[in-house]
Coordinates of C-alpha atoms in Angstrom, one line a residue:
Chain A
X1 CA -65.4 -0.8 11.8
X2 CA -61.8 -0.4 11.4
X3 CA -60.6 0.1 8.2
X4 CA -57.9 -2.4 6.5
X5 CA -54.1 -1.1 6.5
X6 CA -51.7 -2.5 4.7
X7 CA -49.2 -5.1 6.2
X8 CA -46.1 -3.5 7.9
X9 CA -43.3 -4.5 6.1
X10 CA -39.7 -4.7 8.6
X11 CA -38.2 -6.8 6.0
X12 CA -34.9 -5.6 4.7
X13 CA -33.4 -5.9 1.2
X14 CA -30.2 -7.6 0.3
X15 CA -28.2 -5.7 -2.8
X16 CA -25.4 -6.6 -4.6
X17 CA -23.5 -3.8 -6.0
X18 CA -21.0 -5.2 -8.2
X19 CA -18.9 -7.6 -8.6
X20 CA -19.3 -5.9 -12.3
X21 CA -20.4 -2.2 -11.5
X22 CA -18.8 1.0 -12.7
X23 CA -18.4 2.6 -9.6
X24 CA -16.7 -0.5 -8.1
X25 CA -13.5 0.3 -10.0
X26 CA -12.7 -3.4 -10.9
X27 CA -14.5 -6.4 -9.5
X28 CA -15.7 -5.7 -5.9
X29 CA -18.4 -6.3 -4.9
X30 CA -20.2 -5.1 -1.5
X31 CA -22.9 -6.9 -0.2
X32 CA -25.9 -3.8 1.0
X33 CA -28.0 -4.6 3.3
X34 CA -31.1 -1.6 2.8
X35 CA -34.0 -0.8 4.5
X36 CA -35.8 1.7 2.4
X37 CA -32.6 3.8 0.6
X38 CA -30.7 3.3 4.0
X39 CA -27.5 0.9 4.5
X40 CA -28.1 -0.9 7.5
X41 CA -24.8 -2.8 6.4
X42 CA -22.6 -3.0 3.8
X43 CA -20.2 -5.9 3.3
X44 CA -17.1 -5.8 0.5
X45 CA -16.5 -9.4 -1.0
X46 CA -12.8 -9.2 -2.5
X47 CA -10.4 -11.8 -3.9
X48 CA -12.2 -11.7 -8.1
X49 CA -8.7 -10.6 -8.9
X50 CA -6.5 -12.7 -6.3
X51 CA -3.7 -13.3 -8.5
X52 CA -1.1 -14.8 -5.7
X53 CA 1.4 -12.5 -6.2
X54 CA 3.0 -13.3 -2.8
X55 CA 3.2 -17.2 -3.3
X56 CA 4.6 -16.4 -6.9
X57 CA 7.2 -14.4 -5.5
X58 CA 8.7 -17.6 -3.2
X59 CA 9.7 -19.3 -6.7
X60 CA 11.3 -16.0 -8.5
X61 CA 14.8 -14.3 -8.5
X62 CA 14.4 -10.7 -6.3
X63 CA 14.6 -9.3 -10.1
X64 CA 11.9 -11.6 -12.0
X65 CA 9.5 -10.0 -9.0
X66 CA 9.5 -6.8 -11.1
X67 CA 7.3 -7.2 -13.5
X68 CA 4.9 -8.7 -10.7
X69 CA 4.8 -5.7 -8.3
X70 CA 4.1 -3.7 -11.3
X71 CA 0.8 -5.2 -11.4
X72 CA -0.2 -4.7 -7.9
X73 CA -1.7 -0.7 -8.0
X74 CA -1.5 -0.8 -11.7
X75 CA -2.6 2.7 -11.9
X76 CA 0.8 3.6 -10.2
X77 CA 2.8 1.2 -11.6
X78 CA 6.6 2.2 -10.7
X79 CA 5.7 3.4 -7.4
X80 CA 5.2 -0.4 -6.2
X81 CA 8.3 -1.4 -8.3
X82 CA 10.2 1.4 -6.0
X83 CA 8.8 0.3 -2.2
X84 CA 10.2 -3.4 -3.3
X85 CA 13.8 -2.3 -4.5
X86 CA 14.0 -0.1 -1.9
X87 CA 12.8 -3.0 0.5
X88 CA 15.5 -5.6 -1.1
X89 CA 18.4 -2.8 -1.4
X90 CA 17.6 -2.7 2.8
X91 CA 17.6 -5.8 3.1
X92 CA 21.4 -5.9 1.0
X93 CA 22.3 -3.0 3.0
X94 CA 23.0 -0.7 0.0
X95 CA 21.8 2.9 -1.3
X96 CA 21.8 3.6 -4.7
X97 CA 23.8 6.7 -6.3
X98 CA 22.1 9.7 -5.9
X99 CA 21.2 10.3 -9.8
X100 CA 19.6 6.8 -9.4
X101 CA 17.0 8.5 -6.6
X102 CA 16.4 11.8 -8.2
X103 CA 15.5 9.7 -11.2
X104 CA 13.5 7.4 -9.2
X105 CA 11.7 10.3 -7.4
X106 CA 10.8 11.8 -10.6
X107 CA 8.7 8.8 -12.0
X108 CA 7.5 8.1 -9.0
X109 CA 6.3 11.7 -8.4
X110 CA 4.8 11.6 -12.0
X111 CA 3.1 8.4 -11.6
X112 CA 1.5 10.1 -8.4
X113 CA -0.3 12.6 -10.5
X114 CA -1.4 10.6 -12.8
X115 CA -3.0 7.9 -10.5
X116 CA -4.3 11.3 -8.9
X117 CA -5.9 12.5 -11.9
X118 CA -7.1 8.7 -12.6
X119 CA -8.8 9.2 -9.0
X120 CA -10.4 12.5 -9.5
X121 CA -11.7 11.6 -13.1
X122 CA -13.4 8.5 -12.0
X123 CA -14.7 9.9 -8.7
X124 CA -16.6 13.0 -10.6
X125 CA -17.6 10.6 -13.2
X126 CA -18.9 8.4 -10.6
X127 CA -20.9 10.9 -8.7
X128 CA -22.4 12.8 -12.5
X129 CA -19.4 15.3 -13.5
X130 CA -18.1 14.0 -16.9
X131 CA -15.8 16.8 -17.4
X132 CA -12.9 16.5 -15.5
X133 CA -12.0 12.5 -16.9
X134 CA -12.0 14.4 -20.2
X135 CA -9.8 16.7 -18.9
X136 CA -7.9 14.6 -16.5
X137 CA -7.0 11.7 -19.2
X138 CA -5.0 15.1 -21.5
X139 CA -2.4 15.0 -18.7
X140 CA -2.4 11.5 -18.0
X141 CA -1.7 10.6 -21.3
X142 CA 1.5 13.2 -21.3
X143 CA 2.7 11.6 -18.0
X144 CA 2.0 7.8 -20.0
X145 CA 4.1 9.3 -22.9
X146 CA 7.1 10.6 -20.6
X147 CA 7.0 6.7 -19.2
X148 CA 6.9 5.3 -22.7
X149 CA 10.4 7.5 -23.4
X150 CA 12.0 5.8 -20.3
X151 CA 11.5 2.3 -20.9
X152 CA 8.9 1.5 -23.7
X153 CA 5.7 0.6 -21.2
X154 CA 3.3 3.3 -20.9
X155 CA 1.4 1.5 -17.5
X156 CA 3.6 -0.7 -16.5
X157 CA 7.6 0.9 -17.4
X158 CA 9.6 -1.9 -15.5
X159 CA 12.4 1.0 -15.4
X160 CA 13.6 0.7 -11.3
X161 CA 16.0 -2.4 -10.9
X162 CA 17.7 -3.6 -7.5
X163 CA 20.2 -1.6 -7.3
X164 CA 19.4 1.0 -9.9
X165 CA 17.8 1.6 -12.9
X166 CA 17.7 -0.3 -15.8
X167 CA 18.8 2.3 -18.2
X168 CA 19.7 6.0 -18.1
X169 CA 17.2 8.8 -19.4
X170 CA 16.6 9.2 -22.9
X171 CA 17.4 12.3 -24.7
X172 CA 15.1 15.0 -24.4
X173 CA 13.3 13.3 -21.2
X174 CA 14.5 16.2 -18.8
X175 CA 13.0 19.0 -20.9
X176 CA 9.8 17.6 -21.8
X177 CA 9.1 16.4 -18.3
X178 CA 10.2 20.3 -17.1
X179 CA 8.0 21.4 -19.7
X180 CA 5.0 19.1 -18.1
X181 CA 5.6 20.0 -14.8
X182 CA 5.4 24.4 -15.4
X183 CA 2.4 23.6 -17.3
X184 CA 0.9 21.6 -15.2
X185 CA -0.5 23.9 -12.5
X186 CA -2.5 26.1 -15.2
X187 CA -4.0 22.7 -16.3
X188 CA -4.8 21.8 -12.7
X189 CA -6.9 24.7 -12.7
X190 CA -9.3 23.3 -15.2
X191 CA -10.4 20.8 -13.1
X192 CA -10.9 22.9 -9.7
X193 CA -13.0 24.9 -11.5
X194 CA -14.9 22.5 -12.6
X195 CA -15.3 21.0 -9.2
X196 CA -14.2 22.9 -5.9
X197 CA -17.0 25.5 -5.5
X198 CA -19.5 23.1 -7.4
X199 CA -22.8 23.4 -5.6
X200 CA -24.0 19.7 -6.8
X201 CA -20.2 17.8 -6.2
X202 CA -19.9 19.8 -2.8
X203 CA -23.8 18.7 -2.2
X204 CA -22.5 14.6 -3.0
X205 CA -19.1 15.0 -1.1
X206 CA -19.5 17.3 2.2
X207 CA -20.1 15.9 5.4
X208 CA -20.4 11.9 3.7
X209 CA -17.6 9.7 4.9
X210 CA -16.6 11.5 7.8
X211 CA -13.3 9.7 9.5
X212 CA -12.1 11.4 12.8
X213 CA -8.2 11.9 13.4
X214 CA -8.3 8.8 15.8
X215 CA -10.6 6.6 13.9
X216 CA -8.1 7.0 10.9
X217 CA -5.4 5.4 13.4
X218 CA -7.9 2.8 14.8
X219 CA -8.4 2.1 11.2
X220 CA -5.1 1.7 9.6
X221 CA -5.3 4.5 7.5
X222 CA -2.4 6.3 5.7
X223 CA -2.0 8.8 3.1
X224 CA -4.2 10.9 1.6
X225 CA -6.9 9.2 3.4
X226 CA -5.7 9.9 6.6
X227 CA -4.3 13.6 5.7
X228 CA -8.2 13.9 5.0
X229 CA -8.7 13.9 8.8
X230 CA -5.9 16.0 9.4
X231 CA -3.5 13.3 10.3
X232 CA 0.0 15.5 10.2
X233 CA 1.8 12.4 8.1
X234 CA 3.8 11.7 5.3
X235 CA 6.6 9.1 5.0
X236 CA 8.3 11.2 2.6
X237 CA 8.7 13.7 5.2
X238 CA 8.6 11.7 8.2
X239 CA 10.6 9.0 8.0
X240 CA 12.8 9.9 4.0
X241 CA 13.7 7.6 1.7
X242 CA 15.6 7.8 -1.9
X243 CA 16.2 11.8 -0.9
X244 CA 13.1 13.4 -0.4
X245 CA 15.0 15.2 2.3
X246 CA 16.3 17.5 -0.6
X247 CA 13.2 18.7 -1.9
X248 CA 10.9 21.4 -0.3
X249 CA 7.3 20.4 -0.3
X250 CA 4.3 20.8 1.5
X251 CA 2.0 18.3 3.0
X252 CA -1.3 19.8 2.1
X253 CA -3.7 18.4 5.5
X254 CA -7.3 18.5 5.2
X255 CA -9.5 21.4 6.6
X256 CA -12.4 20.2 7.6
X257 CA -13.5 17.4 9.6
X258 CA -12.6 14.5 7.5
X259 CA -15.2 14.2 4.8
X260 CA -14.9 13.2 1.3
X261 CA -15.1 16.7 0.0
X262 CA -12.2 17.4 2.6
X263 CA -9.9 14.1 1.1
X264 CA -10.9 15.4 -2.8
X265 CA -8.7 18.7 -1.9
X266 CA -5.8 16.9 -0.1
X267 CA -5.9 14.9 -3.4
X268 CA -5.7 17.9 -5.2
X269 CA -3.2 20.1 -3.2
X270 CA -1.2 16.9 -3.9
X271 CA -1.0 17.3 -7.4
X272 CA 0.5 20.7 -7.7
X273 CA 3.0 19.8 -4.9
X274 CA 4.0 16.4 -6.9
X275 CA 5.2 19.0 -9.7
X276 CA 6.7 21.0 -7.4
X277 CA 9.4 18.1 -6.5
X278 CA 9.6 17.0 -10.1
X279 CA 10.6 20.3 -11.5
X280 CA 13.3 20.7 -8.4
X281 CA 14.6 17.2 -9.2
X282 CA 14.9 17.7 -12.9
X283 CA 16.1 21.5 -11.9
X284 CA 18.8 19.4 -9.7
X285 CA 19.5 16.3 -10.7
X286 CA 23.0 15.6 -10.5
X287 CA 25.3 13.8 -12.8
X288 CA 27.1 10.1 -12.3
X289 CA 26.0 6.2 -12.1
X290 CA 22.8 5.2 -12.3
X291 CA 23.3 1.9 -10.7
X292 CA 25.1 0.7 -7.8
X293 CA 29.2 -0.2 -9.1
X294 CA 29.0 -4.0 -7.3
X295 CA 29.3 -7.2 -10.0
X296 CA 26.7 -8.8 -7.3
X297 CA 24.0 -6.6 -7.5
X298 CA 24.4 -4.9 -11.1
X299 CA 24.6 -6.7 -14.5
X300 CA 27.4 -5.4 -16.3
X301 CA 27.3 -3.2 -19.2
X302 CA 26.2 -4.9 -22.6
X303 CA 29.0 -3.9 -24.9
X304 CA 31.1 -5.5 -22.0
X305 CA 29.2 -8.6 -21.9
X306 CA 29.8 -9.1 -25.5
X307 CA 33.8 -8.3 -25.2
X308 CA 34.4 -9.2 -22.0
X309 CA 34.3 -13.1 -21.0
X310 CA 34.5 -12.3 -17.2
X311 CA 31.3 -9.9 -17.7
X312 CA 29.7 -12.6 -19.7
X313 CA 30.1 -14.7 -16.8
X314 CA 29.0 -12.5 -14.1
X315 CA 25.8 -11.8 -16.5
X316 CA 24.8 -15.2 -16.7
X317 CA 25.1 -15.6 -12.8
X318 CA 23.6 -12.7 -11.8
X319 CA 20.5 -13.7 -14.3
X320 CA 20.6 -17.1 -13.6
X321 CA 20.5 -17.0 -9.8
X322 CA 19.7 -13.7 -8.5
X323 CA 21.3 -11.2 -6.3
X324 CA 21.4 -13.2 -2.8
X325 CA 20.6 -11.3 0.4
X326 CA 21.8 -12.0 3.3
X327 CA 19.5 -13.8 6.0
X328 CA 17.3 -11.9 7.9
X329 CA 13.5 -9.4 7.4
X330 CA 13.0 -5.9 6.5
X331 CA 10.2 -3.7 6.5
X332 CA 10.1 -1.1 4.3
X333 CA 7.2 1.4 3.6
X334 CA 6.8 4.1 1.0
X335 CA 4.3 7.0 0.5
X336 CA 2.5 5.5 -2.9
X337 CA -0.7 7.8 -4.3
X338 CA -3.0 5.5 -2.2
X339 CA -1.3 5.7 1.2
X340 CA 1.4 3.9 2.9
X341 CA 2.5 0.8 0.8
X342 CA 4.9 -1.6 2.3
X343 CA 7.0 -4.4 1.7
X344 CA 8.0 -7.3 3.9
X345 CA 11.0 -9.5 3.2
X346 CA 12.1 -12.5 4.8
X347 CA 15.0 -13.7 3.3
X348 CA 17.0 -17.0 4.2
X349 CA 19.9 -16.2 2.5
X350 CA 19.0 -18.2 -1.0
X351 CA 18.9 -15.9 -4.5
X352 CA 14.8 -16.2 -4.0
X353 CA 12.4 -14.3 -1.2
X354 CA 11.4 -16.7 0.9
X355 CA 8.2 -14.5 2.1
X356 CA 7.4 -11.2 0.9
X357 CA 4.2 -9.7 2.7
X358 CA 3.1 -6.7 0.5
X359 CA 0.9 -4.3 2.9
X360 CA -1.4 -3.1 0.4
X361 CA -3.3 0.7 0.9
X362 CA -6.2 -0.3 -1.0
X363 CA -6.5 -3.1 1.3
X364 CA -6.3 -1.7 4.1
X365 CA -9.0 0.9 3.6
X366 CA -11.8 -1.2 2.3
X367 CA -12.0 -2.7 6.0
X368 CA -13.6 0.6 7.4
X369 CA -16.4 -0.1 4.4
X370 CA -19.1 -0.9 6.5
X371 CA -18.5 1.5 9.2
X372 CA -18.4 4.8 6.7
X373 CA -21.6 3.4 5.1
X374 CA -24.0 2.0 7.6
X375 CA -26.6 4.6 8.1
X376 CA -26.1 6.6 4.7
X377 CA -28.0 6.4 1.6
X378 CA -27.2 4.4 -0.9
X379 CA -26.0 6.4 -3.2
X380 CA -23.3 7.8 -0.5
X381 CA -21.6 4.4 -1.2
X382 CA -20.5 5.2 -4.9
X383 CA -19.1 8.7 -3.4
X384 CA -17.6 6.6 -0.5
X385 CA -15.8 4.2 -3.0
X386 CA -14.9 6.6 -5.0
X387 CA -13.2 8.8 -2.0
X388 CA -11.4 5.7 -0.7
X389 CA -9.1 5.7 -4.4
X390 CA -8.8 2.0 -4.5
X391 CA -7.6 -0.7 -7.0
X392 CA -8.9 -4.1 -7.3
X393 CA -5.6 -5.3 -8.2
X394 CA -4.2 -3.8 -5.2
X395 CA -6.7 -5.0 -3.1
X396 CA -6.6 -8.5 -3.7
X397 CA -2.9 -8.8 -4.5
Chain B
X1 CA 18.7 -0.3 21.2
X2 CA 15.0 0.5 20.5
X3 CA 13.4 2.9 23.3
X4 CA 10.4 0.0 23.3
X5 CA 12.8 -3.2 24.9
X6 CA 13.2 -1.3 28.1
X7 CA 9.6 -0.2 28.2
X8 CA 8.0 -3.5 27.5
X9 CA 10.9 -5.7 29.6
X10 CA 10.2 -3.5 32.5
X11 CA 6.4 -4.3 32.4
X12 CA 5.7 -7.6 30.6
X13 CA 9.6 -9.3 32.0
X14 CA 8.3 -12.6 30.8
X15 CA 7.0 -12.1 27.5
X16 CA 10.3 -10.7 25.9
X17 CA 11.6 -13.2 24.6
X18 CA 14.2 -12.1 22.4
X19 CA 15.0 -8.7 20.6
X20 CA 16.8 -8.9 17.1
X21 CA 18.1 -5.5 15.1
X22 CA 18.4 -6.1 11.5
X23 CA 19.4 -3.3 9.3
X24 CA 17.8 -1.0 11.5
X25 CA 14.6 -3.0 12.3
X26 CA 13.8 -3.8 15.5
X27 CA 12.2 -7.2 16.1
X28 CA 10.9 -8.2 19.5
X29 CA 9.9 -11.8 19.8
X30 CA 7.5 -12.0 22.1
X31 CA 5.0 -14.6 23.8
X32 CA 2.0 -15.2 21.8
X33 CA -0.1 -15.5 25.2
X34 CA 0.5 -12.1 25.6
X35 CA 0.4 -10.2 22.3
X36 CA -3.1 -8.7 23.4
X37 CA -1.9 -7.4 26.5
X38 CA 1.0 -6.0 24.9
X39 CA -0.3 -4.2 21.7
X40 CA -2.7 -2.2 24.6
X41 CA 0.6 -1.3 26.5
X42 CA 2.1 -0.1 23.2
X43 CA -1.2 1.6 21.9
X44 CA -1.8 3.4 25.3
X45 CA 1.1 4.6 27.1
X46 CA 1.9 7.9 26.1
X47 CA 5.6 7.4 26.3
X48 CA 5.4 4.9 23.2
X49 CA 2.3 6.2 21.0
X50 CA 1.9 3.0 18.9
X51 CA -1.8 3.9 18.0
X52 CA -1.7 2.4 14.5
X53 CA -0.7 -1.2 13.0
X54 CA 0.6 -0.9 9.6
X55 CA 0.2 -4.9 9.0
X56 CA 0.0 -8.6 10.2
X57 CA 2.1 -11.0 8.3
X58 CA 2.2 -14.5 8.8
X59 CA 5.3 -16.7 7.7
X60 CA 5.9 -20.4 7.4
X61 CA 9.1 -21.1 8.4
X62 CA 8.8 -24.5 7.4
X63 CA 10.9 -26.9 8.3
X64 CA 11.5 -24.6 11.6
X65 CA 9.7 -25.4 15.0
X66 CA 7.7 -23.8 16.3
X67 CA 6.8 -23.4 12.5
X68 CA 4.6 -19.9 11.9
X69 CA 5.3 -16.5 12.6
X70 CA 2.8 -14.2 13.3
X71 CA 4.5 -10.4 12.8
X72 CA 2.6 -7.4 13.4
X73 CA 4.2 -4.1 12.7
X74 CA 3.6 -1.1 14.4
X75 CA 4.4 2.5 13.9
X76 CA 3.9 5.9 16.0
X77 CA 3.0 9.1 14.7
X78 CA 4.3 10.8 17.3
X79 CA 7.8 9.4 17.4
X80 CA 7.5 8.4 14.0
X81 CA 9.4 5.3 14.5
X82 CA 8.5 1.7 13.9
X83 CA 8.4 -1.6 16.2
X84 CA 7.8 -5.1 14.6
X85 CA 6.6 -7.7 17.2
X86 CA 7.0 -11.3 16.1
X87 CA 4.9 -14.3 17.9
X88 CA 6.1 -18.0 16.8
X89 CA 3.0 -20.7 16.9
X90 CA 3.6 -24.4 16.4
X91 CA 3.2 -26.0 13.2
X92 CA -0.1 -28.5 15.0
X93 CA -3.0 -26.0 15.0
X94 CA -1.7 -22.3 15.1
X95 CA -3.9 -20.3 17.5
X96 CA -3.0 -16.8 18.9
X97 CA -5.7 -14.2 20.3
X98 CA -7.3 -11.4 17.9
X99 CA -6.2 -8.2 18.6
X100 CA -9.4 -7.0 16.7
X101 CA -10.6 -5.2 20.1
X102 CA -7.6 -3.2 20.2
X103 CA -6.9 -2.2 16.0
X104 CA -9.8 -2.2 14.0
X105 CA -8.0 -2.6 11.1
X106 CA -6.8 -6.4 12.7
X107 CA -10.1 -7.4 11.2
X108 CA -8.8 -7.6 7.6
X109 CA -5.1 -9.1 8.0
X110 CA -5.9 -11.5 10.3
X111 CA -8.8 -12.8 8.0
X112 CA -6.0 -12.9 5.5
X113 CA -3.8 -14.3 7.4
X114 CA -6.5 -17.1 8.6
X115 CA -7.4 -17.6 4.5
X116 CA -4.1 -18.0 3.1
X117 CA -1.7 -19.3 6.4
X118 CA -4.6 -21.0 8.3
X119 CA -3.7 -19.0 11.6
X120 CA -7.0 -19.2 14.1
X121 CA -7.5 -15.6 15.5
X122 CA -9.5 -16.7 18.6
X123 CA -12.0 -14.0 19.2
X124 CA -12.1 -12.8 15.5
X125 CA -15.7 -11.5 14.9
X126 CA -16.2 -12.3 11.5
X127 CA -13.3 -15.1 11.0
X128 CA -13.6 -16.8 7.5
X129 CA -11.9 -16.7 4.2
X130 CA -11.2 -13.5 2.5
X131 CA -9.4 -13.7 -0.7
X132 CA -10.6 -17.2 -1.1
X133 CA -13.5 -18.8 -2.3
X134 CA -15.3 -20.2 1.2
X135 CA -14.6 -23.6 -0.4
X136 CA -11.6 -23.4 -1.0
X137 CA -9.3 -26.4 0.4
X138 CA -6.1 -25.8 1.7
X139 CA -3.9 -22.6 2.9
X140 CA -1.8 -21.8 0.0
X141 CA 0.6 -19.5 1.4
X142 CA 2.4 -22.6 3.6
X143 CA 5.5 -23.9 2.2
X144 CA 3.7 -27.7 1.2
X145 CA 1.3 -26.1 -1.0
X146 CA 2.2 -26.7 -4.5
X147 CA 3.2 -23.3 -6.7
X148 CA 1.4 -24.9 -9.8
X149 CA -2.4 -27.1 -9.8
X150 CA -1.7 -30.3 -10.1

């Protein structure tokens, strides 16, 4: 007599993992497919946050579009303010004075760290290592404080302007930022002890989410992602913009063959040479205008405005309808913390964008979801979205 | 003049239609036909290296004819330049072929581009709405959809 087996079972489960999960990193949510502990497919569902930042653009001066773009990779605020200036200063055919970059560089190359540090705190915390947020979040909030000095916002500073800047720095801002910046590297420290040569993170990270040099191409991928896999590529190198031609920096490549352990120390390397170009712009920054000297671009100065019925005028004008580009589309890209982020203008002439097309990183990424997690574990997809540093709000645009 | 026009006019004489150099952008409008054909050309010869497609945009040029613009803008690492190729579809049902065989990443613009522009991507494996909820009426990216609900 044969004895009684239990029923094979092929079925596979269906899992939602978010929209509300802490690894998620805001509201995605990715649709598992498991058999057993394995993905046998794992589908992102985006558009929670979908806020229509394009559409709102179409009704908006080029200036009331600030406080939108801000919002995009909130965790890097300024850096998506700067890709769209620099995208609508192309598109009027201008460069702004060369205090107005260094500044510009400066913020942005804070705001890099500290989405950097944002990254590495939450991808520990993700994957069991409490320590480094704590750590992480002490420098963050100097970097948040150094914004706050510029313009009053701590996540979202609304500092860069068309042409410019809004206002000059504040006294004091050069020497505590210097002061930041020589610190920094013996505070870095803290958190690669904690986690380079840490048997358990290098037992989550090493050889999960391996990418090679050619899928990364195939994929879209830019940035940090793609310097992972050893992609040789940095738009602040490759292709400069707002002077990065004057700093010296290194563009730390991954070693090994792609993995998340191997993006964590491009990520990392990143950091210490962010400082590096702060400290030489603050070391260099040169003196002069920090806004472009044309009545069509540039509000004029207040104490004018109040004298001056001519500046009054041009005030009003310049608020009321905008700075108008001429006809014609630009592409402009920029090296923000999560990759290659680039705007897409299309202007008809009128004081208001007609299309603006915002290629977003974050984006971007999330489409090779599936193919970086089918055939891992599921817990290799809370290391996976950790690795690929995204933001929901970035994402979904 | 951008080293791609002579490359791609040499090889694809037809489906150049026109080149345009904005402030230091290169545009080539091109036939929509041939956009697959073309995007292998550009990914493949060695000569032109453009192995990786930073984005699809689609714009509604509204009240222009042929109304949509389909732009996909490429880059190469190893010349580290940029090429933007622009495909114009009439306004009565926009179709143009997926280039999801040749990019991968294709898959998520063009879904974007089908969810808020309503361009069909014929041969799109997975071709629905992205941002959107799935029953969601209307492409709000094209210039008669309102800015504020009714």
């Amino acid at each position: 007599m044969t004895p009684v087996l239990p029923e094979k079972q092929y079925d596979t489960m269906l899992l939602n993992v978010g929209p509300s999960h802490p690894s998620t990193h805001g509201v995605l949510r990715v649709l598992v497919e498991l058999d057993g502990e394995v993905i046998v497919r794992a589908q992102p569902d985006l558009g929670y946050l979908h806020r229509g930042i394009e559409k709102l653009c179409e009704n908006r001066t080029y200036h009331q579009c600030i406080p939108l773009m801000n919002r995009l990779d909130y965790l890097a605020g300024e850096v998506n303010n700067f890709g769209f200036c620099l995208a609508v200063e192309k598109l009027l055919g201008i460069e702004v004075p060369k205090r107005a970059q260094y500044i510009r560089v400066i913020i942005a190359e804070l705001t890099r760290i500290a989405s950097h540090i944002f990254w590495l705190g939450t991808h520990a915390h993700d994957l069991g290592a409490m320590t480094p947020l704590f750590y992480g979040f002490r420098e963050r909030e100097k970097i948040m404080d150094l914004c706050e000095m510029v313009s009053g916002g701590r996540m979202f500073p609304a500092y860069f302007r068309i042409g410019g800047l809004a206002a000059d720095l504040p006294e004091g801002f050069v020497e505590e930022a210097l002061a930041f910046v020589k610190d920094f590297p013996n505070k870095w420290k803290d958190y690669d002890t904690l986690l380079t040569e840490n048997p358990i993170w290098k037992k989550r990270t090493v050889g999960v989410g391996v990418m090679t040099k050619e899928e990364c191409l195939q994929w879209g991928w830019s940035g940090p992602m793609a310097r992972g896999s050893g992609v040789d590529w940095d738009l602040r190198r490759d292709n400069p913009y707002s002077s990065y031609e004057d700093f010296d920096f290194n563009i730390p490549l991954g070693t090994r063959e792609g993995d998340v352990y191997s993006r964590y120390l491009v990520r990392m390397q990143e950091m210490l040479e962010s400082a590096k170009i702060v400290r030489q712009a603050l070391e260099k920054l040169p003196k002069g205008d920090i806004k472009v000297d044309d009545p069509r671009i540039s509000l004029p100065p207040k104490e004018k405005v109040y004298t001056d019925i001519a500046a009054l005028i041009n005030h009003f004008k310049l608020i009321q309808e905008g700075v108008t580009p001429p006809a014609g589309e630009v592409y402009q890209a920029i090296e923000a913390p999560k990759g290659e982020m680039g705007f897409y203008i299309v202007s008809d002439g009128s004081g208001r964008p007609f299309r603006v097309k915002i290629r977003r990183p974050s984006f971007v990424v999330l489409n090779a979801t599936d193919k970086l997690a089918r055939g891992r574990l599921l817990a290799d997809l809370i290391a996976l979205i950790g690795t690929m540093d995204i933001v929901l709000a970035d994402v979904d645009c | 003049m951008h080293r791609a026009v002579d490359f791609l006019q040499e090889r694809f004489p037809e489906d150049v239609l026109e080149v345009v150099e904005f402030r230091g952008d290169t545009t080539l409008v091109v036939n929509p036909k041939a956009i697959r054909a073309l995007l292998t050309a550009l990914r493949d010869a060695p000569e032109m290296g453009y192995k990786y497609l930073s984005m699809i945009a689609a714009v509604d040029y509204y009240p222009a004819e042929p109304r949509f613009g389909v732009v996909y803008n490429l880059y190469s690492h190893r010349y580290r330049d940029r090429l933007t190729l622009k495909c114009l579809l009439p306004g009565e049902a926009p179709v143009i072929d997926s280039v999801v065989s040749v990019h991968a990443t294709a898959d998520f613009h063009e879904r974007e581009a089908y969810d808020l522009m309503g361009i069909v991507f014929k041969g799109h494996p997975n071709l629905k709405r992205i941002l959107l909820p799935e029953d969601f009426v209307g492409f709000p990216l094209r210039k008669e959809f309102p800015q504020r609900g009714q």
